[in-house]
Amino acid sequence: MSFEQSRLRSDMIGTQVITRSTGRRLGVVSQLWVDIDRCEVVALGLRDNILSKVVSGPEQVMLLSSMRKIGDVILVDDDTVIEDDISVATYSNLVKSEVITESGEGLGRVRGFKFDVVSGKLQSIVIASMGLPQIPDQVISSYELPVEEIVSTGPDRIIVFEGSEEKLKQISVGLLERLGLGTAPWEREDDGYIMPTSASNQLPSGIKQAAPEPRRQVAPPQRLELEQPSRPPVEQPIPEAEPYQAQPLNIPQKKKVIEYEEEDF
C-alpha cells in the first residue's frame, strides 16, 4: 500500500472506487463509518454517485483494509470487497456530534476528522460552529483538535478535557470572521444561561468527584398567634315597653224612633 497515510474525511468523500482486476467502477465514497469506542475508521460507504443519498440508491459497504492505493481514485483488488453482511448500525460518522468540555462548555460541532488510512485510527477532529460539511471552508471557520483531548464519546456527543479550547488549531477562517461578525463558540459572551447537558450515555472521566453535602433543611417560619385580652360582654339596654292603648270601638248609636199614636176621629 503506497499513499499518504493521513487523510481528512473531506478528501475521501466523493472519491471513486475502482477494481484493479477489471477496472470496474464500484461507486464513490459517500460515508466513513467510525467505531466510536476505539476511535477508529473501520468501513467506507459507497453509492452510485454523491447525490444518491438524496435521490435514491442503497449504500454498499467495504472495509477500510480493502484499499490498495489512493490517488485520484481508490483502487481495490476486485468487486468481492463489497461486504453484504456488515451492519453499520453500531458505527457513527461523527458528523454533527456536539463537542463540550467536562464542565459543559460548548466548543462547536464535528465537521470532519483526520485519520490514518492504514490503521484507521483517528488523529484529530475538525470542529466548527455548525457541523455541516457541505458548507465551504471559505464561509465558516473551522478548528482542529487532537484526538488525545477526548475523554469519552457518545452517539451524538464528544466530551473533551477542560481547557481543550487552548489546544485548538484554526485551519480555516470563515467569511463572517473576516468581516468581524463572527467569533468562536467558546469566545462568545455568556448570556447567563447554560443549557443543562445530560451525560447518561457518556463514559465517566475517571476523576473521582466529591459527594455533594446534604442540603440543610430550614424549618418554615411559624405564625405567631397573639392572645387577645378577654373583655366582659356588653349588656345591651332593654327598651321599655310602651303602654297598651286599645283601639276605639266603632259602636253604632241607637237612634230614637218616635212612635205616633193613632187618634180616633
Coordinates of N, CA, C and O in Angstrom, one line a residue, residues 40-180:
E40 N -11.8 4.7 15.7 CA -11.2 4.1 14.5 C -12.1 4.0 13.4 O -13.3 3.5 13.5
V41 N -11.7 4.4 12.2 CA -12.5 4.2 10.9 C -12.4 2.8 10.5 O -11.3 2.3 10.4
V42 N -13.5 2.1 10.3 CA -13.5 0.7 10.0 C -14.1 0.4 8.6 O -13.7 -0.6 8.0
A43 N -14.9 1.3 8.1 CA -15.5 0.9 6.8 C -15.9 2.2 6.0 O -15.9 3.3 6.6
L44 N -16.1 2.0 4.7 CA -16.5 3.1 3.8 C -17.8 2.7 3.2 O -18.1 1.6 2.9
G45 N -18.7 3.7 3.1 CA -20.0 3.6 2.4 C -19.9 4.0 1.0 O -19.3 5.1 0.7
L46 N -20.4 3.2 0.1 CA -20.3 3.5 -1.4 C -21.7 3.7 -2.0 O -22.6 2.9 -1.6
R47 N -21.8 4.7 -2.8 CA -23.1 4.8 -3.6 C -22.7 5.1 -5.1 O -21.6 5.3 -5.4
D48 N -23.8 5.0 -5.9 CA -23.6 5.2 -7.3 C -23.0 6.5 -7.6 O -22.1 6.7 -8.5
N49 N -23.5 7.6 -7.0 CA -22.9 8.9 -7.1 C -23.1 9.7 -5.8 O -23.8 9.2 -4.9
I50 N -22.5 10.8 -5.7 CA -22.6 11.5 -4.4 C -23.9 12.0 -4.1 O -24.2 12.3 -2.9
L51 N -24.9 12.1 -5.1 CA -26.2 12.6 -4.8 C -27.2 11.4 -4.6 O -28.4 11.6 -4.4
S52 N -26.7 10.2 -4.6 CA -27.6 9.0 -4.5 C -28.3 9.0 -3.1 O -29.4 8.5 -3.0
K53 N -27.6 9.6 -2.1 CA -28.2 9.6 -0.8 C -29.4 10.5 -0.8 O -30.4 10.2 0.0
V54 N -29.4 11.5 -1.6 CA -30.5 12.5 -1.6 C -31.6 11.9 -2.6 O -32.8 12.0 -2.3
V55 N -31.2 11.4 -3.7 CA -32.2 10.9 -4.7 C -32.7 9.5 -4.3 O -33.8 9.3 -3.9
S56 N -31.8 8.5 -4.5 CA -32.2 7.1 -4.2 C -30.9 6.3 -4.3 O -29.8 6.7 -4.7
G57 N -31.1 5.0 -4.0 CA -29.9 4.1 -4.2 C -29.4 3.6 -2.8 O -29.2 4.4 -1.9
P58 N -29.3 2.3 -2.7 CA -28.8 1.7 -1.4 C -27.3 1.9 -1.3 O -26.5 2.1 -2.3
E59 N -26.8 1.9 0.0 CA -25.4 2.1 0.3 C -24.7 0.8 0.4 O -25.2 -0.1 1.1
Q60 N -23.6 0.6 -0.3 CA -22.8 -0.6 -0.2 C -21.6 -0.3 0.8 O -21.2 0.9 0.9
V61 N -21.1 -1.3 1.4 CA -20.1 -1.1 2.5 C -18.9 -2.0 2.1 O -19.0 -3.2 1.7
M62 N -17.7 -1.4 2.3 CA -16.4 -2.1 2.1 C -15.5 -1.7 3.3 O -15.6 -0.6 3.9
L63 N -14.7 -2.7 3.7 CA -13.8 -2.4 4.8 C -12.7 -1.5 4.4 O -12.2 -1.5 3.2
L64 N -12.2 -0.7 5.3 CA -11.1 0.2 5.1 C -9.8 -0.6 4.7 O -9.0 -0.1 3.8
S65 N -9.7 -1.8 5.2 CA -8.5 -2.6 4.9 C -8.5 -3.1 3.5 O -7.5 -3.6 3.0
S66 N -9.6 -2.9 2.7 CA -9.6 -3.4 1.4 C -9.0 -2.5 0.4 O -8.7 -2.9 -0.8
M67 N -8.6 -1.3 0.8 CA -8.0 -0.3 -0.1 C -6.5 -0.7 -0.4 O -5.8 -1.2 0.5
R68 N -6.1 -0.6 -1.6 CA -4.8 -0.9 -2.1 C -4.0 0.3 -2.5 O -2.7 0.4 -2.3
K69 N -4.6 1.3 -3.0 CA -3.9 2.5 -3.4 C -4.9 3.7 -3.4 O -6.1 3.5 -3.8
I70 N -4.5 4.9 -3.0 CA -5.3 6.1 -3.0 C -4.6 7.2 -3.8 O -3.4 7.5 -3.6
G71 N -5.3 7.7 -4.8 CA -4.8 8.9 -5.5 C -6.0 9.7 -5.9 O -6.8 10.1 -5.1
D72 N -6.2 9.9 -7.2 CA -7.4 10.5 -7.7 C -8.6 9.5 -7.5 O -9.8 10.0 -7.5
V73 N -8.3 8.2 -7.5 CA -9.3 7.2 -7.2 C -8.7 6.3 -6.2 O -7.6 6.3 -5.8
I74 N -9.6 5.4 -5.7 CA -9.2 4.4 -4.7 C -9.2 3.0 -5.4 O -10.3 2.7 -6.0
L75 N -8.1 2.4 -5.4 CA -8.0 1.1 -6.1 C -8.2 0.0 -5.1 O -7.6 0.0 -4.0
V76 N -9.0 -1.0 -5.5 CA -9.2 -2.3 -4.7 C -8.9 -3.5 -5.6 O -8.8 -3.3 -6.8
D77 N -8.8 -4.7 -5.0 CA -8.5 -5.8 -5.8 C -9.6 -6.2 -6.8 O -9.3 -6.3 -8.0
D78 N -10.8 -6.4 -6.3 CA -11.9 -6.8 -7.2 C -13.2 -6.4 -6.5 O -13.2 -5.8 -5.4
D79 N -14.3 -6.8 -7.1 CA -15.6 -6.4 -6.6 C -16.0 -7.3 -5.4 O -17.1 -7.1 -4.8
T80 N -15.2 -8.2 -5.0 CA -15.5 -9.0 -3.8 C -15.3 -8.2 -2.5 O -15.6 -8.7 -1.4
V81 N -14.7 -7.0 -2.6 CA -14.5 -6.2 -1.4 C -15.8 -5.7 -0.8 O -15.9 -5.3 0.3
I82 N -16.9 -5.7 -1.6 CA -18.2 -5.3 -1.1 C -18.7 -6.3 -0.1 O -18.8 -7.5 -0.4
E83 N -19.0 -5.9 1.1 CA -19.4 -6.8 2.2 C -20.9 -6.6 2.4 O -21.4 -5.6 2.6
D84 N -21.6 -7.8 2.2 CA -23.0 -7.8 2.4 C -23.5 -8.0 3.8 O -24.7 -7.8 4.1
D85 N -22.6 -8.6 4.6 CA -23.0 -9.0 6.0 C -22.5 -8.0 7.0 O -22.5 -8.3 8.2
I86 N -22.1 -6.8 6.6 CA -21.6 -5.8 7.6 C -22.8 -4.8 7.9 O -23.3 -4.2 7.0
S87 N -23.1 -4.7 9.2 CA -24.1 -3.7 9.6 C -23.4 -2.5 10.2 O -22.5 -2.6 11.1
V88 N -23.7 -1.3 9.7 CA -23.1 -0.1 10.2 C -24.0 0.6 11.3 O -23.7 1.7 11.7
A89 N -25.0 -0.1 11.8 CA -25.9 0.4 12.8 C -25.1 0.7 14.1 O -25.5 1.6 14.8
T90 N -24.1 0.0 14.4 CA -23.3 0.2 15.6 C -22.2 1.2 15.4 O -21.5 1.5 16.4
Y91 N -22.0 1.7 14.2 CA -21.0 2.7 14.0 C -21.5 4.1 13.9 O -22.8 4.3 13.8
S92 N -20.7 5.1 13.8 CA -21.1 6.5 13.7 C -20.2 7.2 12.7 O -19.1 6.8 12.5
N93 N -20.8 8.3 12.1 CA -19.9 9.1 11.2 C -19.4 10.3 11.9 O -18.6 11.1 11.2
L94 N -19.7 10.5 13.1 CA -19.2 11.6 14.0 C -19.7 13.0 13.5 O -19.6 13.9 14.3
V95 N -20.1 13.1 12.3 CA -20.5 14.5 11.8 C -21.7 15.0 12.6 O -22.7 14.2 12.9
K96 N -21.7 16.3 12.9 CA -22.7 17.0 13.7 C -22.7 16.7 15.2 O -23.6 17.2 15.9
S97 N -21.8 15.8 15.6 CA -21.7 15.5 17.1 C -21.3 16.7 17.8 O -20.4 17.5 17.4
E98 N -22.0 17.0 19.0 CA -21.7 18.1 19.8 C -20.4 17.9 20.6 O -20.2 16.8 21.1
V99 N -19.5 18.9 20.7 CA -18.3 18.8 21.4 C -18.3 19.8 22.6 O -18.5 21.0 22.4
I100 N -18.2 19.2 23.8 CA -18.3 20.0 25.0 C -17.1 19.6 25.9 O -16.6 18.5 25.8
T101 N -16.8 20.5 26.8 CA -15.8 20.2 27.8 C -16.4 19.5 29.0 O -17.6 19.4 29.1
E102 N -15.6 19.1 30.0 CA -16.1 18.4 31.1 C -17.0 19.3 32.0 O -17.9 18.7 32.7
S103 N -16.8 20.6 31.9 CA -17.7 21.5 32.6 C -18.9 21.9 31.9 O -19.8 22.6 32.4
G104 N -19.1 21.4 30.6 CA -20.3 21.6 29.9 C -20.2 22.8 28.9 O -21.1 23.2 28.3
E105 N -19.0 23.4 28.7 CA -18.8 24.5 27.8 C -18.7 24.0 26.4 O -18.0 23.1 26.0
G106 N -19.6 24.5 25.5 CA -19.7 24.1 24.1 C -18.5 24.6 23.3 O -18.2 25.8 23.3
L107 N -17.9 23.7 22.5 CA -16.8 24.1 21.6 C -17.3 24.2 20.1 O -16.6 24.7 19.3
G108 N -18.4 23.6 19.9 CA -18.9 23.5 18.5 C -19.4 22.1 18.1 O -19.7 21.3 19.0
R109 N -19.4 21.8 16.9 CA -19.9 20.5 16.4 C -18.8 20.0 15.4 O -18.1 20.7 14.7
V110 N -18.8 18.6 15.3 CA -17.8 18.0 14.5 C -18.2 18.2 13.0 O -19.3 17.9 12.6
R111 N -17.3 18.7 12.3 CA -17.4 18.9 10.8 C -16.7 17.9 10.0 O -17.1 17.6 8.9
G112 N -15.7 17.2 10.6 CA -14.9 16.2 9.9 C -13.9 15.7 10.9 O -13.9 15.9 12.1
F113 N -12.9 14.9 10.3 CA -11.8 14.4 11.1 C -10.7 14.0 10.2 O -10.8 13.8 9.0
K114 N -9.5 13.8 10.8 CA -8.3 13.3 10.1 C -8.0 12.0 10.7 O -8.1 11.8 11.9
F115 N -7.6 11.0 9.9 CA -7.3 9.7 10.3 C -6.2 9.0 9.5 O -5.8 9.5 8.5
D116 N -5.7 8.0 10.1 CA -4.6 7.2 9.4 C -5.3 6.2 8.5 O -6.1 5.3 9.0
V117 N -5.1 6.2 7.2 CA -5.8 5.3 6.3 C -5.4 3.9 6.4 O -6.0 3.0 5.8
V118 N -4.2 3.6 7.0 CA -3.7 2.3 7.1 C -4.3 1.6 8.4 O -4.9 0.5 8.3
S119 N -4.2 2.2 9.5 CA -4.8 1.7 10.7 C -6.2 2.1 11.0 O -6.9 1.5 11.8
G120 N -6.6 3.2 10.4 CA -8.0 3.7 10.6 C -8.1 4.6 11.9 O -9.1 5.2 12.2
K121 N -7.0 4.7 12.7 CA -7.0 5.5 13.9 C -7.3 7.0 13.7 O -6.6 7.6 12.8
L122 N -8.2 7.5 14.4 CA -8.4 9.0 14.4 C -7.2 9.7 14.9 O -6.7 9.3 15.9
Q123 N -6.9 10.8 14.3 CA -5.8 11.6 14.7 C -6.3 13.0 15.3 O -5.7 13.5 16.2
S124 N -7.3 13.5 14.7 CA -7.9 14.8 15.2 C -9.3 14.9 14.7 O -9.7 14.2 13.7
I125 N -10.1 15.7 15.3 CA -11.4 16.0 14.8 C -11.5 17.5 14.4 O -10.7 18.3 15.0
V126 N -12.3 17.8 13.4 CA -12.4 19.2 12.9 C -13.7 19.7 13.5 O -14.8 19.1 13.3
I127 N -13.6 20.9 14.1 CA -14.8 21.5 14.8 C -15.1 22.8 14.2 O -14.3 23.6 13.8
A128 N -16.4 23.1 14.1 CA -16.9 24.4 13.6 C -18.2 24.7 14.4 O -18.7 23.9 15.1
S129 N -18.7 25.9 14.2 CA -19.9 26.3 14.9 C -21.1 25.5 14.4 O -22.1 25.3 15.1
M130 N -21.0 25.0 13.2 CA -22.1 24.2 12.6 C -21.5 23.0 12.0 O -20.5 23.1 11.3
G131 N -22.0 21.8 12.3 CA -21.5 20.6 11.8 C -22.0 20.2 10.4 O -22.5 19.1 10.3
L132 N -21.9 21.0 9.4 CA -22.4 20.8 8.1 C -21.2 20.8 7.1 O -20.7 21.8 6.8
P133 N -20.7 19.6 6.7 CA -19.6 19.5 5.8 C -19.9 20.2 4.5 O -18.9 20.5 3.7
Q134 N -21.2 20.3 4.1 CA -21.5 20.9 2.8 C -21.1 22.4 2.7 O -21.0 22.9 1.6
I135 N -21.0 23.0 3.9 CA -20.7 24.5 3.8 C -19.2 24.6 3.5 O -18.3 24.0 4.2
P136 N -18.8 25.4 2.6 CA -17.4 25.6 2.2 C -16.5 26.1 3.3 O -17.1 26.9 4.2
D137 N -15.3 25.8 3.3 CA -14.3 26.4 4.3 C -14.2 27.9 4.3 O -13.9 28.5 5.3
Q138 N -14.5 28.5 3.1 CA -14.4 29.9 3.0 C -15.6 30.6 3.7 O -15.5 31.8 4.0
V139 N -16.6 29.9 4.1 CA -17.7 30.5 4.7 C -17.7 30.4 6.2 O -18.0 31.4 7.0
I140 N -17.2 29.3 6.7 CA -17.3 29.0 8.2 C -15.9 28.7 8.7 O -15.1 28.0 8.0
S141 N -15.5 29.2 9.8 CA -14.2 29.0 10.5 C -14.2 27.6 11.1 O -15.2 27.1 11.7
S142 N -13.1 26.9 10.9 CA -13.0 25.5 11.5 C -11.7 25.4 12.2 O -10.7 26.1 12.0
Y143 N -11.7 24.4 13.2 CA -10.6 24.2 14.1 C -10.3 22.7 14.2 O -11.2 21.9 14.1
E144 N -9.0 22.4 14.5 CA -8.6 21.0 14.6 C -8.2 20.8 16.0 O -7.5 21.5 16.6
L145 N -8.7 19.7 16.6 CA -8.4 19.3 18.0 C -7.8 17.9 18.0 O -8.4 17.0 17.5
P146 N -6.7 17.7 18.7 CA -6.1 16.3 18.7 C -7.0 15.4 19.4 O -7.8 15.7 20.4
V147 N -7.1 14.1 18.9 CA -8.0 13.1 19.5 C -7.6 12.8 20.9 O -8.4 12.2 21.7
E148 N -6.4 13.1 21.3 CA -5.9 12.8 22.7 C -6.7 13.6 23.7 O -6.7 13.3 24.9
E149 N -7.4 14.7 23.3 CA -8.1 15.5 24.2 C -9.5 14.9 24.5 O -10.2 15.5 25.4
I150 N -9.9 13.9 23.8 CA -11.2 13.3 24.0 C -11.2 12.5 25.3 O -10.4 11.6 25.5
V151 N -12.2 12.7 26.2 CA -12.4 12.0 27.4 C -13.3 10.8 27.2 O -13.0 9.7 27.6
S152 N -14.5 11.1 26.5 CA -15.4 10.0 26.3 C -16.3 10.4 25.1 O -16.3 11.6 24.7
T153 N -16.9 9.4 24.5 CA -17.7 9.6 23.3 C -19.1 9.0 23.5 O -19.2 8.0 24.2
G154 N -20.0 9.5 22.8 CA -21.4 9.0 22.8 C -22.0 9.0 21.4 O -21.3 9.4 20.4
P155 N -23.2 8.6 21.3 CA -23.9 8.6 19.9 C -23.9 10.0 19.2 O -23.7 10.0 18.0
D156 N -24.1 11.0 20.0 CA -24.1 12.4 19.4 C -23.4 13.4 20.2 O -23.7 14.6 20.0
R157 N -22.5 13.0 21.0 CA -21.7 14.0 21.8 C -20.3 13.5 22.1 O -20.1 12.3 22.3
I158 N -19.4 14.4 22.1 CA -18.0 14.1 22.5 C -17.6 15.0 23.6 O -17.7 16.2 23.5
I159 N -17.1 14.4 24.7 CA -16.6 15.2 25.8 C -15.1 15.3 25.8 O -14.4 14.2 25.7
V160 N -14.6 16.5 26.0 CA -13.1 16.7 25.9 C -12.7 17.3 27.3 O -13.5 17.7 28.1
F161 N -11.3 17.3 27.5 CA -10.8 17.8 28.7 C -11.1 19.3 28.9 O -11.2 20.0 27.9
E162 N -11.2 19.7 30.1 CA -11.3 21.1 30.4 C -10.1 21.8 29.9 O -8.9 21.4 30.1
G163 N -10.3 23.0 29.3 CA -9.2 23.7 28.7 C -8.7 23.3 27.3 O -7.7 23.8 26.8
S164 N -9.5 22.4 26.7 CA -9.1 21.9 25.4 C -9.2 23.0 24.3 O -8.5 22.9 23.3
E165 N -9.9 24.1 24.6 CA -10.0 25.1 23.6 C -8.7 25.8 23.4 O -8.5 26.4 22.3
E166 N -7.8 25.7 24.3 CA -6.5 26.3 24.2 C -5.6 25.5 23.2 O -4.6 26.0 22.7
K167 N -6.0 24.2 22.9 CA -5.2 23.4 22.0 C -5.8 23.3 20.6 O -5.3 22.5 19.8
L168 N -6.8 24.1 20.4 CA -7.5 24.1 19.1 C -6.6 24.8 18.1 O -6.0 25.9 18.4
K169 N -6.4 24.3 16.9 CA -5.7 24.9 15.9 C -6.6 25.3 14.7 O -7.3 24.5 14.2
Q170 N -6.6 26.6 14.4 CA -7.5 27.1 13.4 C -7.0 26.7 12.0 O -5.8 27.0 11.7
I171 N -7.8 26.1 11.2 CA -7.4 25.6 9.9 C -8.1 26.4 8.7 O -7.7 26.2 7.6
S172 N -9.1 27.1 9.1 CA -9.8 27.9 8.0 C -10.5 29.1 8.7 O -10.9 29.0 9.9
V173 N -10.5 30.3 8.0 CA -11.1 31.5 8.5 C -12.3 31.8 7.7 O -12.2 31.9 6.5
G174 N -13.5 31.8 8.3 CA -14.7 32.0 7.6 C -15.0 33.4 7.2 O -14.3 34.3 7.7
L175 N -15.9 33.6 6.3 CA -16.3 34.9 5.8 C -16.8 35.8 6.9 O -16.4 37.0 7.0
L176 N -17.6 35.3 7.8 CA -18.1 36.1 8.9 C -17.0 36.6 9.8 O -17.0 37.8 10.3
E177 N -16.0 35.7 10.1 CA -14.9 36.1 10.9 C -14.0 37.2 10.2 O -13.5 38.1 10.9
R178 N -13.9 37.0 9.0 CA -13.1 38.0 8.2 C -13.8 39.4 8.2 O -13.1 40.4 8.2
L179 N -15.1 39.4 8.3 CA -15.8 40.6 8.3 C -16.0 41.2 9.7 O -16.6 42.2 9.9
G180 N -15.5 40.4 10.7 CA -15.6 40.8 12.1 C -17.0 40.6 12.7 O -17.3 41.2 13.7

